Amino acid sequence: MAIVDEIRELLASALADIAAAADTAALDAVRVAVVGKSGTLTGYLRSMGQVPADERAEVGKAVNAAREEVEAALEARKAVLASAELEAQIASDALDITLPGRAQQVGTRHLISRITDEIAEIFLGLGYTVASGTEVETDYYNFEALNTPADHPARGLQDTFYVVDRSGDVSAVRGESDVLLRTQTSGVQAHVMETQEPPIYIIAPGKVYRRDVADPSHLPQFNQVEGLVVDKGITFGDLKGTLEYFVRQMFGEDRRTRLRPHFFPFTEPSAEADISCGICGGVGCRFCKGTGWVEVLGCGMVDPNVFAYADIDPEVYSGFAFGMGVERIACLKYNVPDLRMLLEGDMRFLRQF
Ligand code: DAH
């Protein structure tokens, strides 16, 4: 067979292989076999010397033409295969955006924090400022400066947790430590009166602790908001008016307030404030134990002995104080029958507010 015919056949089979190459790797194998360093077509170019002189021009032309055609075909096929492979890769790497996402749980503010802020806002609106104290307090500020000396029977109602130093001092364990977890926010009163000159209009929100077992109306740790006013000419009427305003803002215009005489060591006279029952409207039901009233807070006129601890002259100044439990206010506002429900962390319950 003439050399040019061999070349024509080789060209035909190379073009067929190129057309049949399924991917770029297979195509490259064809390229190496035909036009690579030791490829079949390259072999003809290398052995031109052995071709008889009169055929050389013709054979040379045929080989070059075949090589150009093969290279053009390789180029064209490569473009087709590469773009198909790119398409396939994009398709397989793509995110499946049809899969439903995992919903993020969105939290809400806890009811206790919300009610604390609501109480604060009512009093801020009246010109009060917020004072804060520490949860670890000394016996002096928690009891003594509030006219509750060591042998006072009122201490019995507010047993608490004492802080013992790390050396494990046993005298402290026996109840002789004077560092404790505060049982009431009333101690902030004593701090504020020591450091500020009257007029004083403050509220003090914060956590308090008692050695109580949790039941529907008691918690060993809860939140209070304390209020204190010291100014010239403050009367019991100012206390009553302030509390009535607070109750209407917090619970609604239709709620009535009454004051019942009571005892607190740091106020004289002292009272407990009740509001008309939100469930029966004051007629009497199980929630208010048939009385039509529910207790909301303690209050009174600051005892002159408390002023004396802070060097405030009771002949010049008078004042009132009050203290309320935030959990209690929250439960009364939303008719929650058990304080413990606020602390259980049940989202079905907490999300309602
Ligand atoms: N500290 C009292 C308690 O925890 C509440 C209280 C009553 C605070 C009367 C006062 C007050 O400031 O005047 O039971």
Short mmCIF file of C-alpha atoms and ligand atoms in Angstrom, two decimals:
data_model
loop_
_atom_site.label_atom_id
_atom_site.label_comp_id
_atom_site.label_asym_id
_atom_site.label_seq_id
_atom_site.Cartn_x
_atom_site.Cartn_y
_atom_site.Cartn_z
CA MET A 1 0.00 0.00 0.00
CA ALA A 2 1.30 3.44 -0.89
CA ILE A 3 2.40 5.52 2.09
CA VAL A 4 -0.19 8.21 1.39
CA ASP A 5 -2.91 5.59 1.55
CA GLU A 6 -1.57 4.37 4.90
CA ILE A 7 -1.70 7.95 6.14
CA ARG A 8 -5.27 8.38 4.89
CA GLU A 9 -6.33 5.26 6.77
CA LEU A 10 -4.53 6.33 9.89
CA LEU A 11 -6.26 9.72 9.68
CA ALA A 12 -9.67 8.10 9.33
CA SER A 13 -9.19 5.83 12.30
CA ALA A 14 -7.76 8.71 14.43
CA LEU A 15 -10.81 10.87 13.63
CA ALA A 16 -13.10 7.97 14.55
CA ASP A 17 -11.30 7.48 17.88
CA ILE A 18 -11.53 11.19 18.60
CA ALA A 19 -15.26 11.21 17.91
CA ALA A 20 -15.70 8.15 20.16
CA ALA A 21 -13.69 9.51 23.14
CA ALA A 22 -16.16 9.66 26.06
CA ASP A 23 -14.24 12.07 28.27
CA THR A 24 -11.17 14.33 28.26
CA ALA A 25 -8.94 11.57 29.68
CA ALA A 26 -9.85 9.19 26.84
CA LEU A 27 -9.35 12.01 24.34
CA ASP A 28 -5.88 12.71 25.73
CA ALA A 29 -4.98 9.03 25.30
CA VAL A 30 -5.93 9.32 21.62
CA ARG A 31 -3.80 12.46 21.29
CA VAL A 32 -0.74 10.75 22.78
CA ALA A 33 -1.21 7.66 20.57
CA VAL A 34 -1.47 9.64 17.33
CA VAL A 35 0.43 12.92 17.62
CA GLY A 36 2.42 12.38 20.86
CA LYS A 37 6.23 11.99 20.84
CA SER A 38 6.04 8.35 19.80
CA GLY A 39 2.61 8.57 18.25
CA THR A 40 1.75 6.81 15.00
CA LEU A 41 1.53 9.95 12.86
CA THR A 42 4.67 11.42 14.44
CA GLY A 43 6.43 8.17 13.43
CA TYR A 44 5.85 9.05 9.74
CA LEU A 45 7.45 12.46 10.19
CA ARG A 46 10.44 10.93 11.98
CA SER A 47 11.05 8.40 9.21
CA MET A 48 10.83 10.84 6.26
CA GLY A 49 14.47 10.06 5.54
CA GLN A 50 13.58 6.54 4.48
CA VAL A 51 10.91 7.71 2.01
CA PRO A 52 12.12 7.64 -1.63
CA ALA A 53 13.10 11.14 -2.70
CA ASP A 54 10.45 11.47 -5.41
CA GLU A 55 7.63 10.67 -2.94
CA ARG A 56 8.95 12.73 -0.09
CA ALA A 57 7.15 16.00 -0.98
CA GLU A 58 3.82 14.28 -1.42
CA VAL A 59 4.17 12.17 1.75
CA GLY A 60 5.34 15.19 3.76
CA LYS A 61 2.32 17.20 2.66
CA ALA A 62 -0.05 14.34 3.48
CA VAL A 63 1.42 13.84 6.96
CA ASN A 64 1.23 17.55 7.76
CA ALA A 65 -2.30 17.84 6.47
CA ALA A 66 -3.32 14.79 8.51
CA ARG A 67 -1.69 16.21 11.64
CA GLU A 68 -3.47 19.52 11.24
CA GLU A 69 -6.78 17.78 10.76
CA VAL A 70 -6.20 15.54 13.82
CA GLU A 71 -5.21 18.50 15.96
CA ALA A 72 -8.23 20.51 14.89
CA ALA A 73 -10.49 17.54 15.67
CA LEU A 74 -8.83 17.05 19.09
CA GLU A 75 -9.36 20.74 19.89
CA ALA A 76 -13.02 20.69 18.88
CA ARG A 77 -13.79 17.47 20.75
CA LYS A 78 -11.94 18.73 23.83
CA ALA A 79 -14.08 21.87 23.97
CA VAL A 80 -17.26 19.78 23.84
CA LEU A 81 -16.12 17.26 26.51
CA ALA A 82 -14.69 19.89 28.88
CA SER A 83 -17.85 21.95 28.94
CA ALA A 84 -19.97 18.82 29.52
CA GLU A 85 -17.71 17.84 32.39
CA LEU A 86 -17.95 21.33 33.90
CA GLU A 87 -21.75 21.19 33.67
CA ALA A 88 -21.74 17.82 35.42
CA GLN A 89 -19.48 19.10 38.21
CA ILE A 90 -21.62 22.18 38.80
CA ALA A 91 -24.72 20.01 38.93
CA SER A 92 -23.22 17.58 41.45
CA ASP A 93 -21.70 20.31 43.68
CA ALA A 94 -24.86 22.39 43.86
CA LEU A 95 -26.72 22.82 47.18
CA ASP A 96 -30.07 21.16 47.32
CA ILE A 97 -32.13 24.18 48.18
CA THR A 98 -35.33 22.20 48.10
CA LEU A 99 -34.48 20.57 51.48
CA PRO A 100 -36.46 22.33 54.22
CA GLY A 101 -34.18 24.24 56.66
CA ARG A 102 -33.95 23.49 60.37
CA ALA A 103 -35.90 26.26 62.10
CA GLN A 104 -33.96 28.18 64.74
CA GLN A 105 -35.83 28.35 68.07
CA VAL A 106 -36.46 32.00 68.84
CA GLY A 107 -36.46 32.80 72.54
CA THR A 108 -38.58 35.39 74.33
CA ARG A 109 -37.83 37.50 77.38
CA HIS A 110 -38.74 35.68 80.54
CA LEU A 111 -41.93 36.91 82.20
CA ILE A 112 -40.04 37.77 85.40
CA SER A 113 -37.65 40.11 83.51
CA ARG A 114 -40.54 41.67 81.63
CA ILE A 115 -42.59 42.38 84.74
CA THR A 116 -39.52 43.76 86.55
CA ASP A 117 -39.08 46.22 83.68
CA GLU A 118 -42.78 47.09 83.67
CA ILE A 119 -42.67 47.89 87.40
CA ALA A 120 -39.52 49.95 86.90
CA GLU A 121 -41.06 51.89 84.01
CA ILE A 122 -44.11 52.87 86.06
CA PHE A 123 -41.91 54.34 88.77
CA LEU A 124 -39.39 55.87 86.34
CA GLY A 125 -42.40 57.70 84.92
CA LEU A 126 -42.98 59.20 88.38
CA GLY A 127 -39.38 60.45 88.54
CA TYR A 128 -37.82 57.61 90.55
CA THR A 129 -34.37 56.27 89.70
CA VAL A 130 -33.15 52.68 89.92
CA ALA A 131 -30.68 51.75 92.68
CA SER A 132 -29.00 48.37 92.92
CA GLY A 133 -27.54 46.35 95.72
CA THR A 134 -25.64 43.09 96.05
CA GLU A 135 -27.14 39.64 96.58
CA VAL A 136 -24.46 38.81 99.13
CA GLU A 137 -25.07 41.22 101.98
CA THR A 138 -24.02 41.74 105.57
CA ASP A 139 -26.31 41.11 108.51
CA TYR A 140 -26.05 44.81 109.28
CA TYR A 141 -27.69 46.02 106.06
CA ASN A 142 -30.13 43.15 105.70
CA PHE A 143 -31.44 43.34 109.28
CA GLU A 144 -29.72 45.59 111.79
CA ALA A 145 -29.93 48.95 109.97
CA LEU A 146 -33.55 48.10 109.19
CA ASN A 147 -34.39 48.16 112.88
CA THR A 148 -34.22 44.37 113.16
CA PRO A 149 -31.59 43.54 115.83
CA ALA A 150 -30.25 40.01 116.36
CA ASP A 151 -32.92 39.01 118.88
CA HIS A 152 -35.86 40.42 116.90
CA PRO A 153 -38.61 37.82 116.30
CA ALA A 154 -39.22 39.14 112.76
CA ARG A 155 -35.91 37.52 111.77
CA GLY A 156 -37.55 34.15 112.22
CA LEU A 157 -39.67 34.74 109.10
CA GLN A 158 -36.64 35.41 106.95
CA ASP A 159 -34.14 32.64 107.65
CA THR A 160 -31.58 32.53 104.89
CA PHE A 161 -28.30 31.04 103.67
CA TYR A 162 -25.11 32.19 105.33
CA VAL A 163 -21.82 32.62 103.51
CA VAL A 164 -18.92 30.83 105.16
CA ASP A 165 -15.34 31.72 104.33
CA ARG A 166 -13.29 29.14 102.46
CA SER A 167 -11.25 28.13 105.48
CA GLY A 168 -14.43 26.40 106.66
CA ASP A 169 -14.57 28.43 109.86
CA VAL A 170 -16.96 26.44 112.08
CA SER A 171 -18.16 29.41 114.07
CA ALA A 172 -19.69 30.68 110.84
CA VAL A 173 -21.35 27.32 110.19
CA ARG A 174 -22.98 27.57 113.60
CA GLY A 175 -24.80 30.68 112.36
CA GLU A 176 -22.34 33.27 113.58
CA SER A 177 -21.40 34.45 110.11
CA ASP A 178 -22.59 37.96 109.41
CA VAL A 179 -22.43 37.52 105.62
CA LEU A 180 -25.59 36.17 104.06
CA LEU A 181 -27.69 35.98 100.92
CA ARG A 182 -30.09 38.89 101.33
CA THR A 183 -33.66 38.00 102.26
CA GLN A 184 -35.10 41.29 101.00
CA THR A 185 -34.13 44.23 98.81
CA SER A 186 -34.93 46.53 101.76
CA GLY A 187 -31.21 46.65 102.61
CA VAL A 188 -30.67 48.84 99.54
CA GLN A 189 -32.64 51.52 101.45
CA ALA A 190 -29.97 51.62 104.15
CA HIS A 191 -27.14 51.88 101.58
CA VAL A 192 -28.88 54.63 99.62
CA MET A 193 -29.73 56.68 102.72
CA GLU A 194 -26.09 56.47 103.84
CA THR A 195 -24.74 57.79 100.55
CA GLN A 196 -27.43 60.15 99.19
CA GLU A 197 -28.91 63.30 100.62
CA PRO A 198 -32.71 63.58 100.51
CA PRO A 199 -34.81 64.06 98.46
CA ILE A 200 -34.61 60.34 97.61
CA TYR A 201 -36.97 58.63 95.15
CA ILE A 202 -35.64 55.18 94.26
CA ILE A 203 -36.69 51.67 93.43
CA ALA A 204 -34.36 48.69 93.88
CA PRO A 205 -35.11 45.51 91.91
CA GLY A 206 -33.19 42.32 92.55
CA LYS A 207 -32.95 38.68 93.61
CA VAL A 208 -33.52 37.64 97.21
CA TYR A 209 -33.18 34.32 99.06
CA ARG A 210 -35.01 32.55 101.86
CA ARG A 211 -34.64 29.20 103.52
CA ASP A 212 -38.10 28.20 102.29
CA VAL A 213 -39.33 25.08 100.53
CA ALA A 214 -40.92 25.86 97.15
CA ASP A 215 -44.71 25.63 97.17
CA PRO A 216 -47.43 27.45 95.20
CA SER A 217 -46.77 30.71 97.06
CA HIS A 218 -43.13 30.42 98.24
CA LEU A 219 -39.79 30.12 96.45
CA PRO A 220 -36.33 29.83 98.03
CA GLN A 221 -35.08 32.39 95.51
CA PHE A 222 -37.25 35.11 94.03
CA ASN A 223 -37.23 38.73 92.90
CA GLN A 224 -38.36 41.84 94.71
CA VAL A 225 -38.70 45.49 93.88
CA GLU A 226 -38.16 47.83 96.79
CA GLY A 227 -39.28 51.45 96.79
CA LEU A 228 -38.10 54.31 99.01
CA VAL A 229 -39.09 57.96 99.18
CA VAL A 230 -37.51 60.42 101.62
CA ASP A 231 -38.40 64.08 101.34
CA LYS A 232 -39.87 66.96 103.33
CA GLY A 233 -43.57 66.64 104.13
CA ILE A 234 -44.15 63.08 102.86
CA THR A 235 -47.37 61.64 104.33
CA PHE A 236 -49.22 58.33 104.40
CA GLY A 237 -51.53 59.90 101.79
CA ASP A 238 -48.57 60.11 99.37
CA LEU A 239 -47.89 56.40 99.93
CA LYS A 240 -51.52 55.46 99.31
CA GLY A 241 -51.81 57.62 96.19
CA THR A 242 -48.54 56.24 94.78
CA LEU A 243 -49.61 52.63 95.33
CA GLU A 244 -53.06 53.22 93.84
CA TYR A 245 -51.44 54.73 90.76
CA PHE A 246 -49.06 51.78 90.52
CA VAL A 247 -51.86 49.21 90.81
CA ARG A 248 -53.97 50.88 88.11
CA GLN A 249 -50.99 51.09 85.75
CA MET A 250 -49.97 47.48 86.35
CA PHE A 251 -53.31 45.69 86.61
CA GLY A 252 -55.83 48.02 84.92
CA GLU A 253 -58.06 50.97 85.74
CA ASP A 254 -60.80 48.79 87.26
CA ARG A 255 -58.63 47.35 90.07
CA ARG A 256 -59.22 48.71 93.58
CA THR A 257 -56.61 48.89 96.35
CA ARG A 258 -56.94 48.62 100.12
CA LEU A 259 -54.43 48.88 102.94
CA ARG A 260 -54.53 46.59 105.96
CA PRO A 261 -52.55 47.34 109.13
CA HIS A 262 -49.51 45.07 109.46
CA PHE A 263 -46.09 44.99 111.08
CA PHE A 264 -42.66 45.49 109.52
CA PRO A 265 -39.68 46.43 111.73
CA PHE A 266 -38.51 49.22 109.39
CA THR A 267 -41.80 51.06 108.90
CA GLU A 268 -44.23 52.62 111.37
CA PRO A 269 -47.10 52.50 110.74
CA SER A 270 -46.91 49.52 108.38
CA ALA A 271 -49.49 48.05 106.07
CA GLU A 272 -50.09 45.34 103.56
CA ALA A 273 -51.70 46.39 100.29
CA ASP A 274 -54.38 44.21 98.68
CA ILE A 275 -55.94 44.56 95.24
CA SER A 276 -59.41 43.47 94.23
CA CYS A 277 -59.33 39.92 92.88
CA GLY A 278 -58.77 39.76 89.12
CA ILE A 279 -60.67 36.51 88.70
CA CYS A 280 -63.99 37.27 90.42
CA GLY A 281 -63.74 41.08 90.27
CA GLY A 282 -63.99 41.31 94.06
CA VAL A 283 -67.08 39.16 94.66
CA GLY A 284 -65.17 36.30 96.24
CA CYS A 285 -63.88 33.07 94.65
CA ARG A 286 -61.47 30.21 95.35
CA PHE A 287 -58.45 32.19 94.12
CA CYS A 288 -59.03 34.98 96.70
CA LYS A 289 -60.29 32.49 99.28
CA GLY A 290 -63.72 34.09 99.17
CA THR A 291 -62.49 37.51 100.34
CA GLY A 292 -62.51 39.38 97.01
CA TRP A 293 -58.97 40.67 97.75
CA VAL A 294 -55.44 39.43 97.08
CA GLU A 295 -52.27 40.67 98.79
CA VAL A 296 -49.69 42.43 96.58
CA LEU A 297 -47.08 44.12 98.73
CA GLY A 298 -45.86 45.43 102.08
CA CYS A 299 -45.36 49.11 102.85
CA GLY A 300 -45.29 51.81 105.49
CA MET A 301 -43.81 55.09 106.70
CA VAL A 302 -40.04 54.86 107.28
CA ASP A 303 -39.41 54.23 111.00
CA PRO A 304 -37.47 57.07 112.72
CA ASN A 305 -35.01 54.43 114.01
CA VAL A 306 -34.10 53.58 110.40
CA PHE A 307 -33.47 57.29 109.71
CA ALA A 308 -31.25 57.39 112.79
CA TYR A 309 -28.96 54.64 111.40
CA ALA A 310 -28.45 56.81 108.30
CA ASP A 311 -28.13 60.14 110.16
CA ILE A 312 -31.24 61.59 108.58
CA ASP A 313 -33.17 63.94 110.87
CA PRO A 314 -36.73 62.59 111.28
CA GLU A 315 -37.85 66.05 112.47
CA VAL A 316 -37.01 67.42 109.01
CA TYR A 317 -37.67 64.51 106.73
CA SER A 318 -40.28 61.80 106.43
CA GLY A 319 -40.70 59.03 103.92
CA PHE A 320 -42.39 55.85 102.86
CA ALA A 321 -41.18 52.49 101.64
CA PHE A 322 -42.72 49.48 99.97
CA GLY A 323 -41.58 46.09 98.78
CA MET A 324 -43.18 43.66 96.35
CA GLY A 325 -42.42 40.22 94.94
CA VAL A 326 -42.06 40.26 91.15
CA GLU A 327 -43.18 36.63 90.71
CA ARG A 328 -46.26 37.41 92.75
CA ILE A 329 -47.12 40.47 90.63
CA ALA A 330 -46.61 38.39 87.46
CA CYS A 331 -48.90 35.62 88.74
CA LEU A 332 -51.56 38.11 89.82
CA LYS A 333 -51.45 39.90 86.48
CA TYR A 334 -51.85 36.72 84.45
CA ASN A 335 -53.81 34.62 86.98
CA VAL A 336 -51.07 31.97 87.29
CA PRO A 337 -52.02 29.76 90.25
CA ASP A 338 -48.52 28.52 91.22
CA LEU A 339 -45.26 30.52 91.46
CA ARG A 340 -43.25 27.42 90.57
CA MET A 341 -44.64 27.42 87.03
CA LEU A 342 -42.51 30.52 86.32
CA LEU A 343 -39.33 28.56 86.98
CA GLU A 344 -40.02 25.25 85.27
CA GLY A 345 -38.76 26.44 81.87
CA ASP A 346 -41.71 24.92 80.03
CA MET A 347 -41.70 26.81 76.74
CA ARG A 348 -45.40 26.09 76.13
CA PHE A 349 -46.14 28.03 79.30
CA LEU A 350 -43.53 30.79 78.90
CA ARG A 351 -44.33 31.54 75.25
CA GLN A 352 -47.81 32.74 76.17
CA PHE A 353 -46.49 36.01 77.53
N1 DAH B 1 -39.01 43.55 102.83
C1 DAH B 1 -40.35 43.13 103.03
C2 DAH B 1 -40.44 41.61 102.80
O1 DAH B 1 -39.56 41.07 102.20
C3 DAH B 1 -41.29 43.85 102.12
C4 DAH B 1 -41.45 45.25 102.54
C5 DAH B 1 -42.45 45.58 103.42
C6 DAH B 1 -40.60 46.23 102.12
C7 DAH B 1 -42.63 46.87 103.86
C8 DAH B 1 -40.75 47.54 102.55
C9 DAH B 1 -41.79 47.83 103.42
O2 DAH B 1 -39.96 48.52 102.17
O3 DAH B 1 -41.94 49.12 103.83
O4 DAH B 1 -41.37 40.99 103.23
#
